[in-house]
Amino acid sequence: MSWTDERVELLKKMWSEGQSASQIAKELGGVTRNAVIGKVHRLGLSNRTGAEEAEAPAPEPVAKPVPVAEAPAAPREAPAAAPRAENVTPLRPREAQPAPAAPRAEAPVAPVPMRKAIVPAGQPLPPQPSLNEISPETLASAREAEKRSRKISLMELTERTCKWPIGDPATDNFYFCGLPAQPGKPYCEAHVQVAFQPMSARRDRRR
DNA sequence: CCCTGATTCGC
DNA sequence: GCGAATCAGG
């Protein structure tokens, strides 16, 4: 591939639009980001001053209009579980919560009444299965994983980090597991187990 | 780790 | 002129 006029044009255009060298390289094809950067310098447009740059804080051109997670489906069967007398520690409240007296009286509401955009776009909402739907073994490894979790933020999620949400998104005690995700899967080994269960086994355990 | 842009330097 | 390798930084 060589720098034909068209290619240089596209390069100039994209560069002035604030696209990154790698994005431009991808678009052009046949070149690496290094090639793009090198060309940019030779063309003398290092100073990203291609377009007028009105002053609009150029919203970091995110390649695609990442569709902010649609309002996630209502927490499945959450309310139903609430009434259960026994303290149904919803799996979420981490760290042993030594029965701190006077647990919010208005707790029966669905756990995790999230606002929006809590789960990265594209990924299915992690089910918050009621405890009896999870086998003891799976539950154990899930809790163990929670301890080792990297506690990363939404922005730190990547292709290979577990995207299992932990904590209440309404509080600052919210983060994502972040452990190494199973190749191709959105979660780490432990959370994959919780998220993807054979229908049969799941049905059998449900009450 | 992943990704940025900047530089260098042999070709 | 080109761009891989490498550097510096987030």
Short mmCIF file of C-alpha atoms (C1' of nucleotides) in Angstrom, two decimals:
data_model
loop_
_atom_site.label_atom_id
_atom_site.label_comp_id
_atom_site.label_asym_id
_atom_site.label_seq_id
_atom_site.Cartn_x
_atom_site.Cartn_y
_atom_site.Cartn_z
CA MET A 1 0.00 0.00 0.00
CA SER A 2 1.25 3.45 -0.76
CA TRP A 3 0.12 6.91 0.11
CA THR A 4 -2.14 7.73 -2.78
CA ASP A 5 -3.91 11.04 -2.81
CA GLU A 6 -7.13 9.50 -1.64
CA ARG A 7 -5.47 7.76 1.22
CA VAL A 8 -3.68 10.90 2.28
CA GLU A 9 -6.94 12.77 2.10
CA LEU A 10 -8.68 10.29 4.31
CA LEU A 11 -5.75 10.41 6.65
CA LYS A 12 -5.88 14.19 6.87
CA LYS A 13 -9.60 14.14 7.35
CA MET A 14 -9.63 11.55 10.08
CA TRP A 15 -6.63 13.01 11.84
CA SER A 16 -8.21 16.43 11.93
CA GLU A 17 -11.35 14.85 13.26
CA GLY A 18 -9.37 13.59 16.17
CA GLN A 19 -9.32 9.96 15.21
CA SER A 20 -6.44 8.03 16.68
CA ALA A 21 -3.62 6.77 14.53
CA SER A 22 -4.66 3.19 15.03
CA GLN A 23 -8.22 3.91 14.06
CA ILE A 24 -7.03 5.62 10.92
CA ALA A 25 -4.74 2.74 10.15
CA LYS A 26 -7.60 0.32 10.53
CA GLU A 27 -9.76 2.37 8.23
CA LEU A 28 -7.10 2.68 5.58
CA GLY A 29 -6.02 -0.88 5.85
CA GLY A 30 -2.66 -2.14 4.78
CA VAL A 31 -0.82 0.14 7.15
CA THR A 32 0.03 0.17 10.81
CA ARG A 33 -0.58 2.98 13.20
CA ASN A 34 3.13 3.65 13.09
CA ALA A 35 2.93 4.25 9.39
CA VAL A 36 0.08 6.65 9.98
CA ILE A 37 1.93 8.52 12.67
CA GLY A 38 5.01 8.69 10.55
CA LYS A 39 3.01 10.10 7.65
CA VAL A 40 1.27 12.56 9.88
CA HIS A 41 4.61 13.94 10.96
CA ARG A 42 6.00 14.09 7.48
CA LEU A 43 2.93 15.96 6.41
CA GLY A 44 3.59 18.28 9.26
CA LEU A 45 0.20 18.05 10.86
CA SER A 46 1.36 16.87 14.20
CA ASN A 47 -0.45 19.73 15.79
CA ARG A 48 -3.87 18.32 15.51
CA THR A 49 -5.09 21.61 13.95
CA GLY A 50 -6.75 20.33 10.88
CA ALA A 51 -10.32 21.46 11.39
CA GLU A 52 -11.56 24.67 12.84
CA GLU A 53 -11.84 23.04 16.16
CA ALA A 54 -14.62 25.44 17.04
CA GLU A 55 -13.73 24.80 20.64
CA ALA A 56 -16.28 22.16 21.11
CA PRO A 57 -14.50 19.80 23.49
CA ALA A 58 -14.29 17.30 20.67
CA PRO A 59 -16.06 14.48 22.46
CA GLU A 60 -13.34 11.93 22.02
CA PRO A 61 -14.70 10.37 18.89
CA VAL A 62 -15.75 7.01 20.03
CA ALA A 63 -15.61 4.97 16.92
CA LYS A 64 -19.16 3.76 17.04
CA PRO A 65 -22.11 5.30 18.80
CA VAL A 66 -21.83 2.89 21.61
CA PRO A 67 -25.43 2.32 22.49
CA VAL A 68 -25.49 2.94 26.14
CA ALA A 69 -26.95 -0.07 27.72
CA GLU A 70 -30.65 0.05 27.33
CA ALA A 71 -32.55 0.20 30.51
CA PRO A 72 -31.82 -3.28 31.68
CA ALA A 73 -34.77 -5.51 32.10
CA ALA A 74 -36.24 -5.27 35.51
CA PRO A 75 -34.38 -7.38 37.99
CA ARG A 76 -35.93 -10.71 37.35
CA GLU A 77 -38.01 -12.13 40.09
CA ALA A 78 -36.35 -9.93 42.59
CA PRO A 79 -39.40 -8.69 44.47
CA ALA A 80 -40.70 -12.16 44.89
CA ALA A 81 -37.68 -13.20 46.86
CA ALA A 82 -37.86 -10.32 49.26
CA PRO A 83 -40.71 -11.51 51.43
CA ARG A 84 -38.84 -14.62 52.40
CA ALA A 85 -38.43 -14.44 56.09
CA GLU A 86 -34.98 -15.84 56.47
CA ASN A 87 -32.34 -13.31 55.69
CA VAL A 88 -31.85 -14.02 52.04
CA THR A 89 -28.54 -12.29 51.78
CA PRO A 90 -28.96 -11.42 48.11
CA LEU A 91 -25.51 -12.57 47.24
CA ARG A 92 -24.58 -8.98 46.66
CA PRO A 93 -23.91 -7.62 50.16
CA ARG A 94 -20.30 -8.62 50.36
CA GLU A 95 -18.12 -8.75 53.37
CA ALA A 96 -19.67 -10.56 56.19
CA GLN A 97 -22.38 -8.32 57.36
CA PRO A 98 -22.55 -9.56 60.97
CA ALA A 99 -26.22 -8.97 61.22
CA PRO A 100 -25.88 -5.26 61.72
CA ALA A 101 -29.00 -4.50 63.64
CA ALA A 102 -31.75 -2.52 62.06
CA PRO A 103 -31.18 -3.38 58.47
CA ARG A 104 -32.97 -0.81 56.40
CA ALA A 105 -36.64 -1.38 57.07
CA GLU A 106 -37.59 -0.57 53.54
CA ALA A 107 -35.49 -3.25 52.05
CA PRO A 108 -38.08 -5.33 50.22
CA VAL A 109 -37.50 -3.37 47.08
CA ALA A 110 -35.72 -5.01 44.24
CA PRO A 111 -32.02 -5.11 44.86
CA VAL A 112 -30.01 -3.09 42.42
CA PRO A 113 -32.60 -0.66 41.14
CA MET A 114 -30.08 0.63 38.69
CA ARG A 115 -30.38 3.84 36.82
CA LYS A 116 -28.99 3.01 33.44
CA ALA A 117 -25.80 2.29 31.67
CA ILE A 118 -24.48 0.08 34.36
CA VAL A 119 -23.57 -2.82 32.25
CA PRO A 120 -21.39 -2.18 29.25
CA ALA A 121 -23.34 -2.16 26.05
CA GLY A 122 -23.66 -5.40 24.29
CA GLN A 123 -23.39 -7.68 27.23
CA PRO A 124 -26.49 -9.32 28.53
CA LEU A 125 -27.57 -8.22 31.93
CA PRO A 126 -26.01 -10.56 34.39
CA PRO A 127 -28.83 -12.44 35.95
CA GLN A 128 -29.13 -12.07 39.63
CA PRO A 129 -30.41 -15.50 40.33
CA SER A 130 -32.02 -16.19 43.59
CA LEU A 131 -29.76 -18.18 45.83
CA ASN A 132 -31.61 -21.40 45.47
CA GLU A 133 -30.85 -21.36 41.78
CA ILE A 134 -27.16 -21.59 42.38
CA SER A 135 -25.46 -24.72 43.41
CA PRO A 136 -23.48 -24.49 46.63
CA GLU A 137 -20.26 -25.13 44.79
CA THR A 138 -20.89 -22.42 42.25
CA LEU A 139 -21.98 -20.00 44.90
CA ALA A 140 -18.85 -20.71 46.86
CA SER A 141 -16.51 -20.07 43.96
CA ALA A 142 -18.45 -16.96 43.07
CA ARG A 143 -17.94 -15.54 46.52
CA GLU A 144 -14.34 -16.53 46.48
CA ALA A 145 -13.95 -14.75 43.17
CA GLU A 146 -15.55 -11.67 44.65
CA LYS A 147 -12.80 -11.50 47.21
CA ARG A 148 -10.10 -11.75 44.59
CA SER A 149 -11.95 -9.35 42.28
CA ARG A 150 -9.91 -6.54 40.84
CA LYS A 151 -12.64 -4.09 41.74
CA ILE A 152 -12.39 -2.16 38.53
CA SER A 153 -14.52 0.65 37.20
CA LEU A 154 -16.71 0.73 34.16
CA MET A 155 -14.04 2.53 32.24
CA GLU A 156 -11.50 -0.12 33.00
CA LEU A 157 -13.48 -2.96 31.53
CA THR A 158 -11.89 -4.55 28.51
CA GLU A 159 -12.37 -7.49 26.24
CA ARG A 160 -10.68 -9.71 28.77
CA THR A 161 -11.92 -8.54 32.11
CA CYS A 162 -14.85 -10.06 33.94
CA LYS A 163 -17.81 -7.72 33.65
CA TRP A 164 -19.75 -9.10 36.57
CA PRO A 165 -21.08 -6.18 38.58
CA ILE A 166 -20.54 -6.19 42.30
CA GLY A 167 -22.19 -3.95 44.82
CA ASP A 168 -25.00 -1.47 44.57
CA PRO A 169 -24.54 0.88 41.62
CA ALA A 170 -26.39 3.52 43.57
CA THR A 171 -23.55 3.73 46.02
CA ASP A 172 -19.86 4.31 45.60
CA ASN A 173 -19.28 0.77 46.67
CA PHE A 174 -19.84 -0.50 43.18
CA TYR A 175 -17.38 -2.03 40.80
CA PHE A 176 -16.84 -4.83 38.38
CA CYS A 177 -15.18 -8.13 39.13
CA GLY A 178 -12.36 -7.53 36.68
CA LEU A 179 -10.72 -10.91 37.01
CA PRO A 180 -9.45 -12.46 33.82
CA ALA A 181 -12.47 -13.27 31.71
CA GLN A 182 -12.93 -16.61 30.10
CA PRO A 183 -11.77 -16.27 26.50
CA GLY A 184 -14.77 -15.28 24.48
CA LYS A 185 -16.96 -14.92 27.52
CA PRO A 186 -17.83 -11.75 29.36
CA TYR A 187 -17.09 -13.16 32.77
CA CYS A 188 -14.40 -14.92 34.71
CA GLU A 189 -14.66 -18.62 35.29
CA ALA A 190 -16.55 -18.33 38.53
CA HIS A 191 -19.07 -15.86 37.23
CA VAL A 192 -19.55 -17.72 34.00
CA GLN A 193 -20.77 -20.57 36.13
CA VAL A 194 -23.33 -18.38 37.79
CA ALA A 195 -24.40 -16.67 34.60
CA PHE A 196 -24.61 -19.59 32.28
CA GLN A 197 -26.28 -22.57 33.79
CA PRO A 198 -27.82 -25.52 32.04
CA MET A 199 -31.53 -24.89 31.83
CA SER A 200 -32.33 -28.22 33.35
CA ALA A 201 -30.19 -27.84 36.43
CA ARG A 202 -31.49 -24.34 36.91
CA ARG A 203 -35.09 -25.41 36.63
CA ASP A 204 -34.60 -28.24 39.03
CA ARG A 205 -33.25 -26.00 41.71
CA ARG A 206 -35.82 -23.28 41.35
CA ARG A 207 -38.61 -23.28 43.81
"C1'" DC B 1 -2.23 -4.96 30.19
"C1'" DC B 2 -4.32 -1.94 26.78
"C1'" DC B 3 -3.77 2.13 24.03
"C1'" DT B 4 -1.79 7.05 22.81
"C1'" DG B 5 1.46 9.87 20.03
"C1'" DA B 6 6.65 10.94 19.30
"C1'" DT B 7 11.17 9.73 17.68
"C1'" DT B 8 14.72 7.41 15.68
"C1'" DC B 9 17.04 5.39 11.93
"C1'" DG B 10 17.95 1.66 8.44
"C1'" DC B 11 16.10 0.95 4.04
"C1'" DG C 1 9.68 9.03 1.82
"C1'" DC C 2 8.62 5.09 4.53
"C1'" DG C 3 7.51 2.59 8.72
"C1'" DA C 4 9.22 -0.94 12.42
"C1'" DA C 5 11.14 -0.48 16.65
"C1'" DT C 6 11.29 1.89 20.50
"C1'" DC C 7 10.25 5.39 23.79
"C1'" DA C 8 7.27 8.00 27.06
"C1'" DG C 9 3.06 8.42 28.99
"C1'" DG C 10 -2.08 7.36 30.57
#
